[in-house]
mmCIF file of C-alpha atoms in Angstrom:
data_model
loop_
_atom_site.group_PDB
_atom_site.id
_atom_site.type_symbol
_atom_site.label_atom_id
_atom_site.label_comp_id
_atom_site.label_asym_id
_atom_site.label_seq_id
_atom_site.Cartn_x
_atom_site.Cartn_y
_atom_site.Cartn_z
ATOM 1 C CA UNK A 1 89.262 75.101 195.600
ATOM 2 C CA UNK A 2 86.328 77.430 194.040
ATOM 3 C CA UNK A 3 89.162 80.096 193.894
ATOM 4 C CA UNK A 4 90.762 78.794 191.034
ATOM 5 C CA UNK A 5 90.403 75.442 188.634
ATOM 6 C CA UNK A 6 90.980 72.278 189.264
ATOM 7 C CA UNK A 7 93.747 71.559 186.796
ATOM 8 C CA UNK A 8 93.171 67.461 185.744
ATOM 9 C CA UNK A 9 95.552 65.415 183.605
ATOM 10 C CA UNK A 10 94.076 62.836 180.961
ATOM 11 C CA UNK A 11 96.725 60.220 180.099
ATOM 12 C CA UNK A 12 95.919 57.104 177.594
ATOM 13 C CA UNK A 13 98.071 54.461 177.232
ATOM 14 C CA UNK A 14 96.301 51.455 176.150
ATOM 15 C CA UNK A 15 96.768 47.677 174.707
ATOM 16 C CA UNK A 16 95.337 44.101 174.852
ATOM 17 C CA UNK A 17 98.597 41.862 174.360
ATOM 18 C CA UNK A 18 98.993 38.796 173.547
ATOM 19 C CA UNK A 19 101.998 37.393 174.657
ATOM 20 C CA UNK A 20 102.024 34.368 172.845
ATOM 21 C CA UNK A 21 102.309 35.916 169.029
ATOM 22 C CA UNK A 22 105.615 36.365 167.385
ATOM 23 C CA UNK A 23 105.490 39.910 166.136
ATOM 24 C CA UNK A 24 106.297 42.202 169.026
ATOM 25 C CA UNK A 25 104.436 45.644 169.404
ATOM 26 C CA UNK A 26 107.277 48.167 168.729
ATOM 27 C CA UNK A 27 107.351 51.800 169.203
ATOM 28 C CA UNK A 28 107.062 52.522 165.407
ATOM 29 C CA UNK A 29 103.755 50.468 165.671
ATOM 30 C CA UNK A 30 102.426 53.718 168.398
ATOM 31 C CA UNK A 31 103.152 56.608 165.110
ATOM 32 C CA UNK A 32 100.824 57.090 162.659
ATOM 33 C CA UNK A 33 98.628 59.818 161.915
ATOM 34 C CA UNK A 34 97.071 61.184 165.210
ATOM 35 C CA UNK A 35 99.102 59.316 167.237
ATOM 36 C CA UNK A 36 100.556 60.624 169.911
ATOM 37 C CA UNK A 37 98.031 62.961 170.823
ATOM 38 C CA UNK A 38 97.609 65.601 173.194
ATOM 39 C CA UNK A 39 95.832 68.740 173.822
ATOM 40 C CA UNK A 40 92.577 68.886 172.603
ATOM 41 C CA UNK A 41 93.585 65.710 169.788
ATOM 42 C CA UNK A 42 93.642 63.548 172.674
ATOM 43 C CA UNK A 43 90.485 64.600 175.120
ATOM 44 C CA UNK A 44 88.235 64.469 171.744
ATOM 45 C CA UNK A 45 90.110 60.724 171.195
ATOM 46 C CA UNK A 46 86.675 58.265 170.968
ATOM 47 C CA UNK A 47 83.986 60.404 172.038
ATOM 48 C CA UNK A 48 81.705 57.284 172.262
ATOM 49 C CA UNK A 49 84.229 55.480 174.345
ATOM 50 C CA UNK A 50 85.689 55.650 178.120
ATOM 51 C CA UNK A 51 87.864 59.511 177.189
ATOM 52 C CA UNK A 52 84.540 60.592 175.373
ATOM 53 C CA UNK A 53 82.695 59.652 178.858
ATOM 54 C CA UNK A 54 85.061 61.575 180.902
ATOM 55 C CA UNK A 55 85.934 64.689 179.311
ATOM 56 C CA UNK A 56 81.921 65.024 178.610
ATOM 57 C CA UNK A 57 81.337 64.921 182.455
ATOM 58 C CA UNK A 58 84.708 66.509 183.821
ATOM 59 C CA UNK A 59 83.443 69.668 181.126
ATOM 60 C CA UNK A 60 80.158 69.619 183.043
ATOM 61 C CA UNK A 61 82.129 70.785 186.622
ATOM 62 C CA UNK A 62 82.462 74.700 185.351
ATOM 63 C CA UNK A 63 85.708 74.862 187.584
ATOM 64 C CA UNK A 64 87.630 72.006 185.665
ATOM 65 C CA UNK A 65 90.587 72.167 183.443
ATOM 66 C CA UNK A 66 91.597 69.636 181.703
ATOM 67 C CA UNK A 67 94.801 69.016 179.929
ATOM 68 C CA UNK A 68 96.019 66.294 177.441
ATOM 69 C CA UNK A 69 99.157 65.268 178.090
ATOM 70 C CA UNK A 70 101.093 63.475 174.811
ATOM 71 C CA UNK A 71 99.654 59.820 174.937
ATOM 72 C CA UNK A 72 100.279 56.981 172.284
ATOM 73 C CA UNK A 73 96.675 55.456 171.097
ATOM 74 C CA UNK A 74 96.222 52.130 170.098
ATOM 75 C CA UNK A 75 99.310 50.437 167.844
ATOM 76 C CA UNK A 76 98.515 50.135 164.250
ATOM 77 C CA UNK A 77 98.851 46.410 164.845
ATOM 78 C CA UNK A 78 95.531 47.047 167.685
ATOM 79 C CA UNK A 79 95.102 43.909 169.296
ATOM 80 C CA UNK A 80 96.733 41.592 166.926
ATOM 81 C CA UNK A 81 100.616 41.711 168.820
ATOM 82 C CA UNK A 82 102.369 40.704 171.057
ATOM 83 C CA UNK A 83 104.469 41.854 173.651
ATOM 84 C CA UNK A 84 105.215 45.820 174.248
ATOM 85 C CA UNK A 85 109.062 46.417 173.565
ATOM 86 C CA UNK A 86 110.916 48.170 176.199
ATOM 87 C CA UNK A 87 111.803 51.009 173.977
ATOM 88 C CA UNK A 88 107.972 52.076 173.392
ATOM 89 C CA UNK A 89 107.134 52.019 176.356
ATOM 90 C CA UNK A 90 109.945 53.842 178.098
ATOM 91 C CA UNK A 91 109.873 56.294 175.128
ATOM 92 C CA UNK A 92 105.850 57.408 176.143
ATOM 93 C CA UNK A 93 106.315 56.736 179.848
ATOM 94 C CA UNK A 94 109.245 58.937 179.331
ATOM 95 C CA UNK A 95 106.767 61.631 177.506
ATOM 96 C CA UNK A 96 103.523 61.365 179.387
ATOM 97 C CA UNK A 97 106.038 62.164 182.709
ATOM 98 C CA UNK A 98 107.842 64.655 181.204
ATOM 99 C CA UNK A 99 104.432 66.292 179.972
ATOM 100 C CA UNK A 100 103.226 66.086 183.797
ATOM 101 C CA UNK A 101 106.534 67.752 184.841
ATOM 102 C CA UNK A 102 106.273 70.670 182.208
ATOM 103 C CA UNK A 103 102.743 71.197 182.710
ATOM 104 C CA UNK A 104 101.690 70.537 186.367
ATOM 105 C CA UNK A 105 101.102 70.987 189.055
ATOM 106 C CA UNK A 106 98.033 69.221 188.759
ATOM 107 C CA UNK A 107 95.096 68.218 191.707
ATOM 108 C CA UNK A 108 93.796 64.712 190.118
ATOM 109 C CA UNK A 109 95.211 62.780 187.136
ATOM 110 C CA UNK A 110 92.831 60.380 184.370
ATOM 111 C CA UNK A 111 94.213 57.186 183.228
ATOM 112 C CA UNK A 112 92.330 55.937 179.849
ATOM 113 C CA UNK A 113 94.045 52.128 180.121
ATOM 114 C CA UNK A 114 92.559 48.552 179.181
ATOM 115 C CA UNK A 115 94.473 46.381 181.781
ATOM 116 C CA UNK A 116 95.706 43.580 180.006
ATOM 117 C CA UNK A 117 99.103 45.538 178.599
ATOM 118 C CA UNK A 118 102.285 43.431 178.402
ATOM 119 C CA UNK A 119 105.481 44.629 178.431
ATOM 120 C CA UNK A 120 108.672 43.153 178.332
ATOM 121 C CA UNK A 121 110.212 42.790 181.447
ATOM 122 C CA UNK A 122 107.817 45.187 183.176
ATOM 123 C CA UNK A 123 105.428 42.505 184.967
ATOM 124 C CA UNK A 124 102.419 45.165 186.101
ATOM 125 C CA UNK A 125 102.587 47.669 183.450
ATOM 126 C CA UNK A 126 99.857 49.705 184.026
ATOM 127 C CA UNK A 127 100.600 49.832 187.571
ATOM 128 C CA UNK A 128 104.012 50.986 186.894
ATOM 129 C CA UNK A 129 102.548 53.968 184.928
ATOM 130 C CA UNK A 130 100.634 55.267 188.247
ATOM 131 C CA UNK A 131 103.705 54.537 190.320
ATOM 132 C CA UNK A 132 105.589 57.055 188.045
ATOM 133 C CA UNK A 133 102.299 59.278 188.082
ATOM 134 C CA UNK A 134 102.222 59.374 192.088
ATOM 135 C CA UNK A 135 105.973 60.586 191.821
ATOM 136 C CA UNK A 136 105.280 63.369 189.798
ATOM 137 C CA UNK A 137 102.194 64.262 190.891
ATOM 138 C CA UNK A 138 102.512 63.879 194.629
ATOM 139 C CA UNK A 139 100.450 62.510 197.411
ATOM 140 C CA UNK A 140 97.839 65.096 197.640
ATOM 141 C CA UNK A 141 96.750 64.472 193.876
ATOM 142 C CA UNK A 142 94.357 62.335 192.993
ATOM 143 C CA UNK A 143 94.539 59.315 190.258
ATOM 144 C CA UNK A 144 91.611 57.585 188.549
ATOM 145 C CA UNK A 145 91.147 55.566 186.008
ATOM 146 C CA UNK A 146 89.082 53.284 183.486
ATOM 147 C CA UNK A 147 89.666 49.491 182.396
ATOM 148 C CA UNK A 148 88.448 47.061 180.259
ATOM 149 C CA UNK A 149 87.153 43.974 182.303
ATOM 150 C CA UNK A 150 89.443 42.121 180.319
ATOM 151 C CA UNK A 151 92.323 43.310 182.436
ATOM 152 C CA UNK A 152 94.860 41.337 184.817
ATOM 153 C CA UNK A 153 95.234 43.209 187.682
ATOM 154 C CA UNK A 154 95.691 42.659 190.955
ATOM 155 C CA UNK A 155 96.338 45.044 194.508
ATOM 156 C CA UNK A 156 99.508 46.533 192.734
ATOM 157 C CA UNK A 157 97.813 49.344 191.174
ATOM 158 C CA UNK A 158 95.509 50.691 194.066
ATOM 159 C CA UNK A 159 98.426 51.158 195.739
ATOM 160 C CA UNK A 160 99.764 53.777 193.707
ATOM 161 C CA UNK A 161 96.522 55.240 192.550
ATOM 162 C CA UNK A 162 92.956 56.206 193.951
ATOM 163 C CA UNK A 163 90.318 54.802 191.813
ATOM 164 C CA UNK A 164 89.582 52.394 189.318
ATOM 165 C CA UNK A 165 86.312 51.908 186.830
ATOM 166 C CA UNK A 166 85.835 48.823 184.971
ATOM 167 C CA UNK A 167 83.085 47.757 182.150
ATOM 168 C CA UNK A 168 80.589 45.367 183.499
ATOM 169 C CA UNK A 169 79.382 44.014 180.178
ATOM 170 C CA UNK A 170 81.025 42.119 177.416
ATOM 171 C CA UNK A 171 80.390 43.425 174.551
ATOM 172 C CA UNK A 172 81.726 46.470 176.075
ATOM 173 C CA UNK A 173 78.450 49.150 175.871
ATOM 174 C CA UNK A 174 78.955 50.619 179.448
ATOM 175 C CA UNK A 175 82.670 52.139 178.343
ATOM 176 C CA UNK A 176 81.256 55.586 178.534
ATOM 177 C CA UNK A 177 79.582 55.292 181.302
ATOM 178 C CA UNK A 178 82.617 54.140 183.292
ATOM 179 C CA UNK A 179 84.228 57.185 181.860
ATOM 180 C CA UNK A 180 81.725 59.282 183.343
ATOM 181 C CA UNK A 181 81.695 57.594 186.315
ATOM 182 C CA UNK A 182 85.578 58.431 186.457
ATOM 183 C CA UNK A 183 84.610 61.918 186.014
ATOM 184 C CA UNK A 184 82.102 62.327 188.753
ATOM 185 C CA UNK A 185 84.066 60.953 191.616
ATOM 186 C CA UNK A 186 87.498 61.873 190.726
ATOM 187 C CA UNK A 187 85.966 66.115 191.102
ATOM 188 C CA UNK A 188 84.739 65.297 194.592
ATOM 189 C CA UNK A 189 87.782 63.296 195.713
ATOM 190 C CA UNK A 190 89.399 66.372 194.931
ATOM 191 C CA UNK A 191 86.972 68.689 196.654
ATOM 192 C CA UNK A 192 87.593 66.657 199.445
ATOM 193 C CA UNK A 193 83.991 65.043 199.377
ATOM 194 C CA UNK A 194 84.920 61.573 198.958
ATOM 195 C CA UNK A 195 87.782 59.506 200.591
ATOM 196 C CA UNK A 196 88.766 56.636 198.369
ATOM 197 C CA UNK A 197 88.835 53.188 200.317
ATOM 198 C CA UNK A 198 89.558 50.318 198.486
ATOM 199 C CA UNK A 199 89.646 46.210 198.624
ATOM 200 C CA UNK A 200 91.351 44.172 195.568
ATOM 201 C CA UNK A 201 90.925 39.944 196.202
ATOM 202 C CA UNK A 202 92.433 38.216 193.180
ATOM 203 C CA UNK A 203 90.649 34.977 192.531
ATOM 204 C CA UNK A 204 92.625 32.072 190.882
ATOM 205 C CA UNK A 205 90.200 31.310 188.209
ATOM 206 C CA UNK A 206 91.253 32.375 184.636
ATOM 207 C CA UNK A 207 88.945 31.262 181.875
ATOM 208 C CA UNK A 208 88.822 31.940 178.057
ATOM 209 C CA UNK A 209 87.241 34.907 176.558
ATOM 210 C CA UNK A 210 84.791 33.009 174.464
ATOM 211 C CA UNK A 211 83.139 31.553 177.719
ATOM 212 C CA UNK A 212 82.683 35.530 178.963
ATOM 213 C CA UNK A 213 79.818 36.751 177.424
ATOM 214 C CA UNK A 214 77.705 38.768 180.138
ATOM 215 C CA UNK A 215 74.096 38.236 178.044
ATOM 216 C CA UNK A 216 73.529 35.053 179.912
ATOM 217 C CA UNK A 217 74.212 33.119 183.401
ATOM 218 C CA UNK A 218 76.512 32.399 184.542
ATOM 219 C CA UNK A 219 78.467 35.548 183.740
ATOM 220 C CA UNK A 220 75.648 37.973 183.567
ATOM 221 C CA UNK A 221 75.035 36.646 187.579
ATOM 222 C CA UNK A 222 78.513 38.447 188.863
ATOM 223 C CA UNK A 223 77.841 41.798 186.682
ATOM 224 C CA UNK A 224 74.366 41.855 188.367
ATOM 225 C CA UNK A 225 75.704 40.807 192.087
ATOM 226 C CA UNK A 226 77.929 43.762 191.373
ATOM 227 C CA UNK A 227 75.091 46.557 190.475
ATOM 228 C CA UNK A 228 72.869 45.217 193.579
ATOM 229 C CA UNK A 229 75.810 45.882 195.974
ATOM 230 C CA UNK A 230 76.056 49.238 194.410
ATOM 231 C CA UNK A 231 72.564 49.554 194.302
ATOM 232 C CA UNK A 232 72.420 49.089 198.121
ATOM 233 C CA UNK A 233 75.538 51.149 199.175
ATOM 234 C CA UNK A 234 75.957 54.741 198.656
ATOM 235 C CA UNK A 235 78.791 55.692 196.951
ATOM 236 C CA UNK A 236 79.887 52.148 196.065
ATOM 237 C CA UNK A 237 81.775 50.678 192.669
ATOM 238 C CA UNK A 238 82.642 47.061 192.189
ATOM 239 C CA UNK A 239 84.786 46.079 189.552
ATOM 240 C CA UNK A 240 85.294 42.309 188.261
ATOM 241 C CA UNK A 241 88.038 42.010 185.901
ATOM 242 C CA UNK A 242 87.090 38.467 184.314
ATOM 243 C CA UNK A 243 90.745 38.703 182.946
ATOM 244 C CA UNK A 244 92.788 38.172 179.210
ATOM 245 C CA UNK A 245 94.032 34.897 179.364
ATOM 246 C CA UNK A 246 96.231 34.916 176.370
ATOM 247 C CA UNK A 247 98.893 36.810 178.423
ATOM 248 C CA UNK A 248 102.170 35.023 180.080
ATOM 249 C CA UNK A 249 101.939 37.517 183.150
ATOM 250 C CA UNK A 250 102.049 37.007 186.846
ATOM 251 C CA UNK A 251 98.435 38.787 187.327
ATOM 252 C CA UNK A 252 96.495 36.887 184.714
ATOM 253 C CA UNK A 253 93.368 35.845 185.525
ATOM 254 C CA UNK A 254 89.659 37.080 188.037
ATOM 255 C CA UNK A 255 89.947 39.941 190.596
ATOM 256 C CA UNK A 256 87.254 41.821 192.358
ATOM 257 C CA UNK A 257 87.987 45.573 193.026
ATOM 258 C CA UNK A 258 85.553 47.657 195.229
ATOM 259 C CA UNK A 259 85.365 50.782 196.578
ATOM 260 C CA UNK A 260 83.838 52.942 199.052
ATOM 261 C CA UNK A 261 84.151 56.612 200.433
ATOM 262 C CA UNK A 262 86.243 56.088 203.253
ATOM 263 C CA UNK A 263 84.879 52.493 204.740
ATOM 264 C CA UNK A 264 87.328 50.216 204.141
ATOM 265 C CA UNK A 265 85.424 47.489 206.040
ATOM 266 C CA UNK A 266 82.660 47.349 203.507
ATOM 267 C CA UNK A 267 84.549 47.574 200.461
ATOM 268 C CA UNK A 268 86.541 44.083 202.592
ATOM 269 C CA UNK A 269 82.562 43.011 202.799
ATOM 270 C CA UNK A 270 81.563 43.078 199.202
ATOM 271 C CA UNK A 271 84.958 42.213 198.280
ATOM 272 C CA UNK A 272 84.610 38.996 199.785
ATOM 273 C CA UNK A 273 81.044 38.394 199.173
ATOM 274 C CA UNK A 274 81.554 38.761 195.097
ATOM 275 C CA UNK A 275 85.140 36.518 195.312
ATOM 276 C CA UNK A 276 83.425 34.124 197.339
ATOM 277 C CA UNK A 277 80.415 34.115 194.389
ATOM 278 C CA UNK A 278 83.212 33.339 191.668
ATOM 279 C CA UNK A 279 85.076 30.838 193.646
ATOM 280 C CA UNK A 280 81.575 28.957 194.167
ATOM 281 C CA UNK A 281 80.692 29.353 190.614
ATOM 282 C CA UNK A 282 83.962 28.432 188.848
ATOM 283 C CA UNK A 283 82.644 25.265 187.662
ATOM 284 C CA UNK A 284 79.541 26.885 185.784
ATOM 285 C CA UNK A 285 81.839 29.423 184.535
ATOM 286 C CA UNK A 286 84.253 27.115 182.936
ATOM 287 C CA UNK A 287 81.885 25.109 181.504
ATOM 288 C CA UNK A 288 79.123 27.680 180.203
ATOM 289 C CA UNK A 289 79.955 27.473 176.905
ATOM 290 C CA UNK A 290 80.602 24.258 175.207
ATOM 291 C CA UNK A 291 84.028 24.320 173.166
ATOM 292 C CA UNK A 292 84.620 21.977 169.786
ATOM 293 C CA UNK A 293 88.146 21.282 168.478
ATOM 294 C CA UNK A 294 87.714 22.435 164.548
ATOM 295 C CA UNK A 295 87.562 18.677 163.461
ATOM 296 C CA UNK A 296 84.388 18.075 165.788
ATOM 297 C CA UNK A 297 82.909 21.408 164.971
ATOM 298 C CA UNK A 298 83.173 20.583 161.279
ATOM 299 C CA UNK A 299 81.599 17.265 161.597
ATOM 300 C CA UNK A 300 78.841 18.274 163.511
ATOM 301 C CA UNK A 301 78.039 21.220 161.001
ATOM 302 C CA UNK A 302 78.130 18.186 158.280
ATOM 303 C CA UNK A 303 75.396 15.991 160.363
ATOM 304 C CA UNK A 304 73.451 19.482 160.478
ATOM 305 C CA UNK A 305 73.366 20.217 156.884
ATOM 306 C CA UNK A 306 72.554 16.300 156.427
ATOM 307 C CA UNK A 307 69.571 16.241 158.851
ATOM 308 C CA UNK A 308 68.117 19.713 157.036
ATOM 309 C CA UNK A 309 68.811 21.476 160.130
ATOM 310 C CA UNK A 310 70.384 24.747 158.602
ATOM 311 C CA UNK A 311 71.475 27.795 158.384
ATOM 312 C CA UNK A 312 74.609 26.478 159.978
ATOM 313 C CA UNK A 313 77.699 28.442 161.298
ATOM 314 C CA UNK A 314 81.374 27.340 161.833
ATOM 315 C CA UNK A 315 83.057 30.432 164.602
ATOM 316 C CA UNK A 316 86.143 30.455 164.848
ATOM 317 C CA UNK A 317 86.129 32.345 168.255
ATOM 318 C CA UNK A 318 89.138 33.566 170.142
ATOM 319 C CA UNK A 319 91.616 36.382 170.786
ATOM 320 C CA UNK A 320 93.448 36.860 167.531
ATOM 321 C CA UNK A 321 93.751 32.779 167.019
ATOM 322 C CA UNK A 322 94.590 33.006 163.476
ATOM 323 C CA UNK A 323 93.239 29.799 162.774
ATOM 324 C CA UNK A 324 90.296 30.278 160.485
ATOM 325 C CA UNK A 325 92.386 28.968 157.410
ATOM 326 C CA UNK A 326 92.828 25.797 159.814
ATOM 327 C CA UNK A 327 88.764 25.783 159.479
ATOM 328 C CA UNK A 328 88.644 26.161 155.966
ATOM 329 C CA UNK A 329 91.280 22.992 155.836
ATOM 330 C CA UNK A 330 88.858 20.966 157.792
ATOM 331 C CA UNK A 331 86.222 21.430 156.276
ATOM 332 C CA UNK A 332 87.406 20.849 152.368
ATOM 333 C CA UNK A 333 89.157 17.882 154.351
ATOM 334 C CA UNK A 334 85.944 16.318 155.135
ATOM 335 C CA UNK A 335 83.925 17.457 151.876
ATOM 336 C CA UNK A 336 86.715 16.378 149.512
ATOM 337 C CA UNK A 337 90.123 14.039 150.853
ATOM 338 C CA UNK A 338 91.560 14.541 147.416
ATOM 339 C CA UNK A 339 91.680 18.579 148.025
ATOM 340 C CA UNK A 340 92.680 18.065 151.279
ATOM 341 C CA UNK A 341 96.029 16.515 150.655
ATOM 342 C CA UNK A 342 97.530 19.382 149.025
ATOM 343 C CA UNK A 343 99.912 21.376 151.116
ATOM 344 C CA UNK A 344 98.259 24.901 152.545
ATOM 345 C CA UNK A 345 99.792 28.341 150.952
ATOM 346 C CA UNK A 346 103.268 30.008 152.670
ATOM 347 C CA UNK A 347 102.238 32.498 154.772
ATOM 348 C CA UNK A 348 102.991 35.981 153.798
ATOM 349 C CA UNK A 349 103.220 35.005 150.237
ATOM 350 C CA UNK A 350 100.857 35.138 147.523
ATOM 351 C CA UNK A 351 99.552 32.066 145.577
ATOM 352 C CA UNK A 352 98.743 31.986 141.590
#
């Protein structure tokens, strides 16, 4: 393949849904300045993010091409909506394959994609998108991509693509590496250098984001199982998607991904080993973080400030809860019942 370049297509199609909210994400939600992007727009998208990670290490390989292919970036709305409307999506699915068609053929395909997408009646979104990918692109090609470890997945999309990189720490800090990491294997998988074998176990545990943080056990124990089994093996990546919970789909919840250049029975090894270490650990992980409803978390703020034990802080900590005016009640309901009793504001409409 020194004879002529390696001709790589960067796709980005990314959202964190939450099913439950009312206000759908629509494909008017995907246009706004900059987005879609393609060309060079899209491979200089978030230079400190997973694209900035790839395209900086894909660049380094003299005998790469890469080519943005029209991608919608995050919905204006970002996080804070709710399920994907079958007309966006089909509209950029539509695109990004037409954009393969018109511009291929290509040897290896990037994915820049968070996992936790929801889209009316499409179950496995994300794994629909590679499925449409591998028809355009063929068997021969190659297909790797990033995730957040937020996503649900499950077996579904390593069937249709190659490789998969996932974040190991929450807060996020490692999305450029994992874009690099994209990089470097995807050019030798298409060199012919590395053989993609792959394990997915899903594990029924699914847990609330506010319990994930990866600074402290139990949590920070899988991300570090994780580096020590690829610290061991050569050419070994372990993802562990910890999951979005606030999504009505049929893949919610834990998986372990590994893999390995051409061993299939290892990546079955550590597959096991890290599933096993969840399964044995759910308890600690559902309970390492103690929860209060907003009546006992105000109440126990109030016994702080009374025993001098301050500066005190109320979170109101989950996935686009909307509930921090529902904190604000509680606590002018305990400070003063004659505020209390008067009714809260409509929402969407301004109060004198």
């Amino acid at each position: 393949m020194s004879d002529r370049k390696i001709r790589i297509a960067v796709l980005h199609f990314s959202h964190e849904t939450v099913s439950f909210l009312p206000n759908e994400t629509t494909l008017d939600d995907f246009f706004y300045p900059g987005s879609p992007a393609k060309g060079e727009a899209l491979l200089q998208f978030d230079p400190k993010n997973y694209m900035g990670g790839f395209v900086q290490v894909a660049r380094e390989f003299s005998e790469v091409e890469l080519v943005g292919i029209e991608s919608p970036l995050w919905p204006k709305t970002y996080t804070g909506s709710g399920w994907i409307t079958q007309e966006a999506y089909r509209t950029f699915t539509g695109k990004m394959i037409d954009g393969l068609k018109e511009e291929g053929p290509f040897d290896g395909v990037y994915l820049c994609l968070h996992g936790a997408m929801a889209v009316r009646d499409v179950p496995r979104p994300e794994a629909d998108l590679a499925r449409q990918v591998r028809e355009v692109v063929g068997r021969s090609a190659f297909i790797a991509a990033t995730f957040d470890l937020h996503g649900n997945e499950d077996e579904t999309f390593l069937e249709q693509a190659d490789m998969a990189f996932a974040v190991k720490y929450f807060p996020h800090y490692d999305a450029h590496l994992q874009g690099e990491r994209a990089a470097r294997m995807l050019v030798p998988a298409i060199r012919g250098e590395y053989k993609p074998a792959h394990k997915t176990i899903k594990v029924p545990v699914i847990s609330p984001t506010v319990l994930q943080w990866t600074g402290a056990r139990p949590w920070m124990d899988l991300g570090q199982r994780a580096l020590v089994w690829e610290a061991r093996e050569v050419d070994v990546y372990v993802n562990i998607f910890f999951g979005f919970p606030f999504a009505d789909v049929p893949d919610v919840g834990m998986t372990v991904q590994v893999l390995t250049n051409d061993d299939p029975k290892l990546a079955e090894q550590i597959a096991r080993d890290l599933a096993g270490t969840i399964w044995r650990l759910r308890e600690a992980l559902l309970q390492s973080t103690r929860l209060h409803s907003i009546a006992e978390g105000v109440a126990l703020a109030k016994q702080a400030v009374a025993a001098g034990n301050t500066p005190v802080v109320l979170a109101d900590h989950s996935d686009r809860s909307g509930s921090a005016t529902w904190l604000l009640r509680e606590i002018i309901a305990q400070t003063s019942p004659t505020l209390s009793s008067q009714p809260l504001p409509t929402p969407g409409r301004r109060q004198a």
